[in-house]
Amino acid sequence: MYYNSNNDSHSQEPWDRPIETTGRSLDNEYVPDEPGHSGKKKGRGGKTVALCLVCALVGGLVGGVGATAATGGLSGGTTTIYEGERAPTVVNVAQVNGKTLLTGPEIYASFVGSTVGITTEVVTTNSWGQPVSAAAAGSGFVITNDGYILTNYHVIDGAQSIKVAFVDGTTYDAVLVGGEEENDIAVLKIDATGLTPVIIGDSDNIKVGEQVVAIGNPLGELTYSMTQGIISAKDRSITMQNGEVMNMLQTDTAINSGNSGGPLFDMYGQVIGITSAKLSSSSSTSEATIEGLGFAIPINDIKDMVQDIIAHGYVTGKAYMGITVTTVPESDAQRYGMSQGALVKSVDESSCAAKAGLQKGDIITAIDGTTVLSSAELVEAKKEYKAGDTATLEVDRSGEKLTLTLTFDEDTPERRAAQEAAQEEEAQQEQQQSQQGSSDFFWPFGGLSPWFY
């Protein structure tokens, strides 16, 4: 449960109901001072900032399939995620109550034992068909006393093995409980009890100019380092290296390779963000020259997702269309006489998109009246919906303007894996057709990667 020492004076809100899991319970007693998010996400002001961002991860990882539940064989018991007051290592319990400001040394002494280093092994195939092993390193932090750990999805993406290390030298093999690629979070599980979890804070309450500290493993070698800075801005819509658009906290706290997945604390000793990326003048972390521009995922944006992942292995209720799309740039739209928007590369025949009448080659130009000029804009618009919601799509089909009504499916790991397999098979077929000099589908944007929806 999220724990708050003041919860006796508040009533339970709808999002605070217990979530039952097999062999364990996850009681949520966290009651925020102000109502949190409910239903569809509220729109965020300002324009999306397209920046060259590099994930703060040591080593190179390749794309993997969607994360799925993998908790078999681990110890059961009661899973509790705490928020509010707890007994720290150095600071008196009365001080860690969300109301007493702490010093940097106090925060470090209290929570360095809750921060972990994560190393992964990824096996890929080189151009000669030979298996090649690569390693990557990142950070994470303990969120329950029985071994659940939160980190970034890109830290464990494609990993064949995951190891977790604590500041006292103790190491564990970890399994992936589940992940959420679009929001760059993943939950790991180690077979351990009696751990000291962090305290989950309220990122909505943090103000620009307030001091924050990060603990992590920069470069994968300078383990358990703490850096300090301020919140530079909130609600930054940032285009990540993989093309995903995310809401971020901006900070001048030093974030470097290996910091990915680590905690960002306010000066009350509460985690208000997950350090994820930094601005770079290069796509390589080793050549990053711009300093003072780091980004963290607001903890409020992913609290409910973490509960879902622990309970089900994935985030439930997410909208799924069953298509792959890519952007039709304005220049190419003018050149080929096409509409600008999200061009459909493939359609899952069993999906809601197929039932609505979407076809390969259609260009989605709007959803419920909101203009869609790119794949990124479509994925952002889709985040406002849940499984079962209905939306109206405006589509250009070879110059004919159509209006289609779609009821979203639920995005499950099984659906995503099946679509990825189908897309890979289609890509192989297109490659064969290209080599044979024929194709049944005109595709002028060969270098652009499709997006799954």
PDB file of C-alpha atoms in Angstrom, residues 190-409:
ATOM      1  CA  ILE A 190      14.119 -10.108  -6.421  1.00  0.00           C
ATOM      2  CA  ASP A 191      13.756 -12.909  -3.895  1.00  0.00           C
ATOM      3  CA  ALA A 192      14.357 -10.848  -0.759  1.00  0.00           C
ATOM      4  CA  THR A 193      12.494  -9.599   2.292  1.00  0.00           C
ATOM      5  CA  GLY A 194      13.106  -6.958   4.930  1.00  0.00           C
ATOM      6  CA  LEU A 195      14.291  -4.372   2.423  1.00  0.00           C
ATOM      7  CA  THR A 196      14.000  -0.627   3.022  1.00  0.00           C
ATOM      8  CA  PRO A 197      11.697   0.940   0.411  1.00  0.00           C
ATOM      9  CA  VAL A 198      11.786   4.554  -0.676  1.00  0.00           C
ATOM     10  CA  ILE A 199       8.917   6.875   0.227  1.00  0.00           C
ATOM     11  CA  ILE A 200       6.725   7.821  -2.723  1.00  0.00           C
ATOM     12  CA  GLY A 201       6.040  11.554  -2.904  1.00  0.00           C
ATOM     13  CA  ASP A 202       3.716  13.854  -4.835  1.00  0.00           C
ATOM     14  CA  SER A 203       5.252  15.267  -8.011  1.00  0.00           C
ATOM     15  CA  ASP A 204       2.279  17.590  -8.522  1.00  0.00           C
ATOM     16  CA  ASN A 205       3.304  19.533  -5.415  1.00  0.00           C
ATOM     17  CA  ILE A 206       6.932  20.110  -6.421  1.00  0.00           C
ATOM     18  CA  LYS A 207       7.569  23.690  -7.550  1.00  0.00           C
ATOM     19  CA  VAL A 208       9.974  25.119 -10.090  1.00  0.00           C
ATOM     20  CA  GLY A 209      13.074  26.252  -8.228  1.00  0.00           C
ATOM     21  CA  GLU A 210      12.827  23.674  -5.441  1.00  0.00           C
ATOM     22  CA  GLN A 211      15.940  21.644  -4.731  1.00  0.00           C
ATOM     23  CA  VAL A 212      16.085  17.951  -5.614  1.00  0.00           C
ATOM     24  CA  VAL A 213      18.711  15.210  -5.379  1.00  0.00           C
ATOM     25  CA  ALA A 214      19.334  12.089  -7.456  1.00  0.00           C
ATOM     26  CA  ILE A 215      21.074   8.878  -6.429  1.00  0.00           C
ATOM     27  CA  GLY A 216      22.318   6.504  -9.109  1.00  0.00           C
ATOM     28  CA  ASN A 217      25.197   4.818 -10.875  1.00  0.00           C
ATOM     29  CA  PRO A 218      26.680   7.238 -13.428  1.00  0.00           C
ATOM     30  CA  LEU A 219      28.828   5.514 -16.057  1.00  0.00           C
ATOM     31  CA  GLY A 220      27.963   2.203 -14.405  1.00  0.00           C
ATOM     32  CA  GLU A 221      31.153   2.531 -12.354  1.00  0.00           C
ATOM     33  CA  LEU A 222      30.713   5.534 -10.045  1.00  0.00           C
ATOM     34  CA  THR A 223      28.127   3.611  -8.083  1.00  0.00           C
ATOM     35  CA  TYR A 224      25.701   5.149  -5.584  1.00  0.00           C
ATOM     36  CA  SER A 225      26.603   8.732  -6.444  1.00  0.00           C
ATOM     37  CA  MET A 226      24.374  11.606  -5.371  1.00  0.00           C
ATOM     38  CA  THR A 227      23.909  14.793  -7.391  1.00  0.00           C
ATOM     39  CA  GLN A 228      21.897  17.868  -6.488  1.00  0.00           C
ATOM     40  CA  GLY A 229      20.059  20.571  -8.408  1.00  0.00           C
ATOM     41  CA  ILE A 230      16.668  22.209  -8.808  1.00  0.00           C
ATOM     42  CA  ILE A 231      13.466  21.634 -10.730  1.00  0.00           C
ATOM     43  CA  SER A 232      13.941  23.801 -13.816  1.00  0.00           C
ATOM     44  CA  ALA A 233      10.482  23.287 -15.353  1.00  0.00           C
ATOM     45  CA  LYS A 234       7.423  21.049 -15.176  1.00  0.00           C
ATOM     46  CA  ASP A 235       5.155  19.472 -17.791  1.00  0.00           C
ATOM     47  CA  ARG A 236       7.759  19.356 -20.548  1.00  0.00           C
ATOM     48  CA  SER A 237       6.472  17.360 -23.536  1.00  0.00           C
ATOM     49  CA  ILE A 238       9.671  15.704 -24.682  1.00  0.00           C
ATOM     50  CA  THR A 239      10.259  13.507 -27.732  1.00  0.00           C
ATOM     51  CA  MET A 240      12.501  10.676 -26.614  1.00  0.00           C
ATOM     52  CA  GLN A 241      15.160   8.884 -28.638  1.00  0.00           C
ATOM     53  CA  ASN A 242      12.699   6.123 -29.596  1.00  0.00           C
ATOM     54  CA  GLY A 243      10.127   8.660 -30.814  1.00  0.00           C
ATOM     55  CA  GLU A 244       7.822   8.452 -27.795  1.00  0.00           C
ATOM     56  CA  VAL A 245       6.484  11.759 -26.484  1.00  0.00           C
ATOM     57  CA  MET A 246       6.552  11.925 -22.684  1.00  0.00           C
ATOM     58  CA  ASN A 247       5.640  14.397 -19.976  1.00  0.00           C
ATOM     59  CA  MET A 248       8.777  15.206 -17.981  1.00  0.00           C
ATOM     60  CA  LEU A 249      10.174  17.179 -15.083  1.00  0.00           C
ATOM     61  CA  GLN A 250      13.180  19.217 -16.203  1.00  0.00           C
ATOM     62  CA  THR A 251      16.107  19.488 -13.796  1.00  0.00           C
ATOM     63  CA  ASP A 252      19.680  20.735 -13.794  1.00  0.00           C
ATOM     64  CA  THR A 253      20.633  17.845 -11.510  1.00  0.00           C
ATOM     65  CA  ALA A 254      23.509  15.973 -13.163  1.00  0.00           C
ATOM     66  CA  ILE A 255      22.137  12.930 -15.002  1.00  0.00           C
ATOM     67  CA  ASN A 256      24.607  10.779 -16.891  1.00  0.00           C
ATOM     68  CA  SER A 257      24.900   7.342 -18.440  1.00  0.00           C
ATOM     69  CA  GLY A 258      23.943   4.807 -15.784  1.00  0.00           C
ATOM     70  CA  ASN A 259      21.520   7.111 -13.940  1.00  0.00           C
ATOM     71  CA  SER A 260      18.513   5.783 -15.872  1.00  0.00           C
ATOM     72  CA  GLY A 261      15.844   4.405 -13.573  1.00  0.00           C
ATOM     73  CA  GLY A 262      17.184   5.978 -10.399  1.00  0.00           C
ATOM     74  CA  PRO A 263      15.168   8.035  -7.906  1.00  0.00           C
ATOM     75  CA  LEU A 264      14.827  11.822  -7.895  1.00  0.00           C
ATOM     76  CA  PHE A 265      14.091  13.014  -4.346  1.00  0.00           C
ATOM     77  CA  ASP A 266      12.606  16.226  -3.052  1.00  0.00           C
ATOM     78  CA  MET A 267      14.202  17.678   0.076  1.00  0.00           C
ATOM     79  CA  TYR A 268      11.610  15.967   2.258  1.00  0.00           C
ATOM     80  CA  GLY A 269      13.145  12.618   1.336  1.00  0.00           C
ATOM     81  CA  GLN A 270      10.342  11.543  -0.998  1.00  0.00           C
ATOM     82  CA  VAL A 271      10.698  10.248  -4.555  1.00  0.00           C
ATOM     83  CA  ILE A 272       9.021  12.631  -6.982  1.00  0.00           C
ATOM     84  CA  GLY A 273      10.548  11.370 -10.230  1.00  0.00           C
ATOM     85  CA  ILE A 274      12.499   8.681 -12.098  1.00  0.00           C
ATOM     86  CA  THR A 275      15.665   9.987 -13.756  1.00  0.00           C
ATOM     87  CA  SER A 276      15.523   9.038 -17.416  1.00  0.00           C
ATOM     88  CA  ALA A 277      17.335  11.201 -19.951  1.00  0.00           C
ATOM     89  CA  LYS A 278      19.488  14.220 -20.667  1.00  0.00           C
ATOM     90  CA  LEU A 279      19.686  16.656 -23.554  1.00  0.00           C
ATOM     91  CA  SER A 280      22.620  16.001 -25.848  1.00  0.00           C
ATOM     92  CA  SER A 281      24.099  17.567 -28.945  1.00  0.00           C
ATOM     93  CA  SER A 282      24.770  14.028 -30.153  1.00  0.00           C
ATOM     94  CA  SER A 283      22.819  10.779 -30.262  1.00  0.00           C
ATOM     95  CA  SER A 284      25.718   9.181 -28.399  1.00  0.00           C
ATOM     96  CA  THR A 285      25.897   9.480 -24.630  1.00  0.00           C
ATOM     97  CA  SER A 286      29.687   9.462 -24.854  1.00  0.00           C
ATOM     98  CA  GLU A 287      29.587  12.667 -26.909  1.00  0.00           C
ATOM     99  CA  ALA A 288      26.972  14.554 -24.897  1.00  0.00           C
ATOM    100  CA  THR A 289      28.260  18.110 -24.409  1.00  0.00           C
ATOM    101  CA  ILE A 290      25.166  19.984 -23.226  1.00  0.00           C
ATOM    102  CA  GLU A 291      24.958  20.149 -19.448  1.00  0.00           C
ATOM    103  CA  GLY A 292      22.260  21.129 -16.981  1.00  0.00           C
ATOM    104  CA  LEU A 293      19.344  19.721 -18.973  1.00  0.00           C
ATOM    105  CA  GLY A 294      18.135  16.485 -17.429  1.00  0.00           C
ATOM    106  CA  PHE A 295      14.670  14.955 -17.368  1.00  0.00           C
ATOM    107  CA  ALA A 296      12.722  12.749 -14.982  1.00  0.00           C
ATOM    108  CA  ILE A 297       9.348  11.008 -15.202  1.00  0.00           C
ATOM    109  CA  PRO A 298       6.928  12.537 -12.652  1.00  0.00           C
ATOM    110  CA  ILE A 299       6.070   9.853 -10.102  1.00  0.00           C
ATOM    111  CA  ASN A 300       2.368  10.797 -10.117  1.00  0.00           C
ATOM    112  CA  ASP A 301       2.158   9.907 -13.808  1.00  0.00           C
ATOM    113  CA  ILE A 302       3.052   6.267 -13.173  1.00  0.00           C
ATOM    114  CA  LYS A 303       1.819   5.405  -9.643  1.00  0.00           C
ATOM    115  CA  ASP A 304      -1.297   3.593 -10.840  1.00  0.00           C
ATOM    116  CA  MET A 305       0.650   1.895 -13.635  1.00  0.00           C
ATOM    117  CA  VAL A 306       3.089   0.415 -11.120  1.00  0.00           C
ATOM    118  CA  GLN A 307       0.205  -1.006  -9.097  1.00  0.00           C
ATOM    119  CA  ASP A 308      -1.241  -2.545 -12.274  1.00  0.00           C
ATOM    120  CA  ILE A 309       2.081  -4.093 -13.280  1.00  0.00           C
ATOM    121  CA  ILE A 310       2.559  -5.671  -9.855  1.00  0.00           C
ATOM    122  CA  ALA A 311      -0.995  -7.022  -9.871  1.00  0.00           C
ATOM    123  CA  HIS A 312      -1.313  -8.121 -13.508  1.00  0.00           C
ATOM    124  CA  GLY A 313       2.094  -7.972 -15.200  1.00  0.00           C
ATOM    125  CA  TYR A 314       1.041  -5.114 -17.464  1.00  0.00           C
ATOM    126  CA  VAL A 315      -0.917  -1.855 -17.409  1.00  0.00           C
ATOM    127  CA  THR A 316      -4.575  -2.732 -17.792  1.00  0.00           C
ATOM    128  CA  GLY A 317      -7.169  -0.737 -19.679  1.00  0.00           C
ATOM    129  CA  LYS A 318      -4.806   0.816 -22.228  1.00  0.00           C
ATOM    130  CA  ALA A 319      -6.329   1.584 -25.602  1.00  0.00           C
ATOM    131  CA  TYR A 320      -5.128  -0.533 -28.535  1.00  0.00           C
ATOM    132  CA  MET A 321      -5.885  -0.011 -32.215  1.00  0.00           C
ATOM    133  CA  GLY A 322      -4.059  -2.927 -33.840  1.00  0.00           C
ATOM    134  CA  ILE A 323      -2.204  -1.003 -36.536  1.00  0.00           C
ATOM    135  CA  THR A 324       1.324   0.058 -37.392  1.00  0.00           C
ATOM    136  CA  VAL A 325       1.772   3.570 -38.731  1.00  0.00           C
ATOM    137  CA  THR A 326       4.452   5.996 -39.756  1.00  0.00           C
ATOM    138  CA  THR A 327       4.522   9.717 -40.423  1.00  0.00           C
ATOM    139  CA  VAL A 328       3.823  11.278 -43.795  1.00  0.00           C
ATOM    140  CA  PRO A 329       6.058  14.382 -43.630  1.00  0.00           C
ATOM    141  CA  GLU A 330       4.744  17.649 -45.037  1.00  0.00           C
ATOM    142  CA  SER A 331       7.391  17.720 -47.765  1.00  0.00           C
ATOM    143  CA  ASP A 332       6.536  14.206 -48.970  1.00  0.00           C
ATOM    144  CA  ALA A 333       2.812  14.901 -48.694  1.00  0.00           C
ATOM    145  CA  GLN A 334       3.244  17.810 -51.102  1.00  0.00           C
ATOM    146  CA  ARG A 335       5.550  15.859 -53.400  1.00  0.00           C
ATOM    147  CA  TYR A 336       3.249  12.850 -53.737  1.00  0.00           C
ATOM    148  CA  GLY A 337      -0.057  14.682 -53.425  1.00  0.00           C
ATOM    149  CA  MET A 338      -0.941  12.926 -50.156  1.00  0.00           C
ATOM    150  CA  SER A 339      -2.491  14.148 -46.938  1.00  0.00           C
ATOM    151  CA  GLN A 340      -0.155  14.782 -44.046  1.00  0.00           C
ATOM    152  CA  GLY A 341      -0.794  12.480 -41.107  1.00  0.00           C
ATOM    153  CA  ALA A 342      -0.207   8.939 -39.821  1.00  0.00           C
ATOM    154  CA  LEU A 343      -0.042   6.434 -42.676  1.00  0.00           C
ATOM    155  CA  VAL A 344      -1.208   2.900 -41.885  1.00  0.00           C
ATOM    156  CA  LYS A 345       1.408   0.267 -42.768  1.00  0.00           C
ATOM    157  CA  SER A 346      -0.453  -2.768 -41.472  1.00  0.00           C
ATOM    158  CA  VAL A 347      -3.722  -3.731 -39.805  1.00  0.00           C
ATOM    159  CA  ASP A 348      -4.289  -6.656 -37.434  1.00  0.00           C
ATOM    160  CA  GLU A 349      -7.247  -8.471 -38.977  1.00  0.00           C
ATOM    161  CA  SER A 350      -8.691  -9.323 -35.547  1.00  0.00           C
ATOM    162  CA  SER A 351      -8.370  -5.785 -34.164  1.00  0.00           C
ATOM    163  CA  CYS A 352     -10.823  -2.963 -33.628  1.00  0.00           C
ATOM    164  CA  ALA A 353      -9.105  -1.068 -36.451  1.00  0.00           C
ATOM    165  CA  ALA A 354     -10.033  -3.791 -38.935  1.00  0.00           C
ATOM    166  CA  LYS A 355     -13.588  -3.909 -37.578  1.00  0.00           C
ATOM    167  CA  ALA A 356     -13.835  -0.131 -38.036  1.00  0.00           C
ATOM    168  CA  GLY A 357     -12.763  -0.465 -41.668  1.00  0.00           C
ATOM    169  CA  LEU A 358      -9.198   0.869 -41.526  1.00  0.00           C
ATOM    170  CA  GLN A 359      -7.029  -0.431 -44.354  1.00  0.00           C
ATOM    171  CA  LYS A 360      -3.364  -0.575 -45.213  1.00  0.00           C
ATOM    172  CA  GLY A 361      -2.440   2.663 -46.985  1.00  0.00           C
ATOM    173  CA  ASP A 362      -5.037   4.811 -45.193  1.00  0.00           C
ATOM    174  CA  ILE A 363      -3.801   8.107 -43.772  1.00  0.00           C
ATOM    175  CA  ILE A 364      -5.287   9.079 -40.404  1.00  0.00           C
ATOM    176  CA  THR A 365      -5.611  12.871 -40.371  1.00  0.00           C
ATOM    177  CA  ALA A 366      -7.721  13.451 -37.233  1.00  0.00           C
ATOM    178  CA  ILE A 367      -9.209  11.705 -34.195  1.00  0.00           C
ATOM    179  CA  ASP A 368     -12.340  13.142 -32.592  1.00  0.00           C
ATOM    180  CA  GLY A 369     -11.669  16.443 -34.321  1.00  0.00           C
ATOM    181  CA  THR A 370      -8.039  16.691 -33.178  1.00  0.00           C
ATOM    182  CA  THR A 371      -5.697  17.047 -36.150  1.00  0.00           C
ATOM    183  CA  VAL A 372      -3.098  14.304 -36.550  1.00  0.00           C
ATOM    184  CA  LEU A 373       0.000  15.347 -38.504  1.00  0.00           C
ATOM    185  CA  SER A 374       2.378  12.594 -37.402  1.00  0.00           C
ATOM    186  CA  SER A 375       2.712   9.215 -35.723  1.00  0.00           C
ATOM    187  CA  ALA A 376       3.785  10.964 -32.519  1.00  0.00           C
ATOM    188  CA  GLU A 377       0.589  13.017 -32.480  1.00  0.00           C
ATOM    189  CA  LEU A 378      -1.511   9.889 -32.947  1.00  0.00           C
ATOM    190  CA  VAL A 379       0.132   8.116 -30.018  1.00  0.00           C
ATOM    191  CA  GLU A 380      -0.325  11.193 -27.840  1.00  0.00           C
ATOM    192  CA  ALA A 381      -3.993  11.414 -28.802  1.00  0.00           C
ATOM    193  CA  LYS A 382      -4.486   7.695 -28.130  1.00  0.00           C
ATOM    194  CA  LYS A 383      -3.203   8.091 -24.573  1.00  0.00           C
ATOM    195  CA  GLU A 384      -6.359  10.057 -23.780  1.00  0.00           C
ATOM    196  CA  TYR A 385      -8.484   6.943 -24.340  1.00  0.00           C
ATOM    197  CA  LYS A 386      -9.009   3.658 -22.522  1.00  0.00           C
ATOM    198  CA  ALA A 387     -10.098   0.239 -23.732  1.00  0.00           C
ATOM    199  CA  GLY A 388     -13.798   0.363 -24.576  1.00  0.00           C
ATOM    200  CA  ASP A 389     -13.802   4.067 -25.461  1.00  0.00           C
ATOM    201  CA  THR A 390     -15.101   5.078 -28.893  1.00  0.00           C
ATOM    202  CA  ALA A 391     -13.416   7.536 -31.249  1.00  0.00           C
ATOM    203  CA  THR A 392     -14.138   8.999 -34.676  1.00  0.00           C
ATOM    204  CA  LEU A 393     -11.287   8.867 -37.187  1.00  0.00           C
ATOM    205  CA  GLU A 394     -10.928  11.074 -40.241  1.00  0.00           C
ATOM    206  CA  VAL A 395      -9.134   9.130 -42.948  1.00  0.00           C
ATOM    207  CA  ASP A 396      -7.749   9.867 -46.416  1.00  0.00           C
ATOM    208  CA  ARG A 397      -7.978   6.770 -48.627  1.00  0.00           C
ATOM    209  CA  SER A 398      -6.386   7.467 -51.990  1.00  0.00           C
ATOM    210  CA  GLY A 399      -7.866  10.958 -52.001  1.00  0.00           C
ATOM    211  CA  GLU A 400     -11.289   9.936 -50.687  1.00  0.00           C
ATOM    212  CA  LYS A 401     -12.200  11.451 -47.309  1.00  0.00           C
ATOM    213  CA  LEU A 402     -13.766   8.930 -44.927  1.00  0.00           C
ATOM    214  CA  THR A 403     -15.105   9.029 -41.370  1.00  0.00           C
ATOM    215  CA  LEU A 404     -14.724   5.809 -39.377  1.00  0.00           C
ATOM    216  CA  THR A 405     -15.910   4.951 -35.863  1.00  0.00           C
ATOM    217  CA  LEU A 406     -13.605   2.797 -33.741  1.00  0.00           C
ATOM    218  CA  THR A 407     -14.032   1.210 -30.291  1.00  0.00           C
ATOM    219  CA  PHE A 408     -10.628   0.605 -28.726  1.00  0.00           C
ATOM    220  CA  ASP A 409      -9.427  -2.864 -27.722  1.00  0.00           C
TER     221      ASP A 409
END
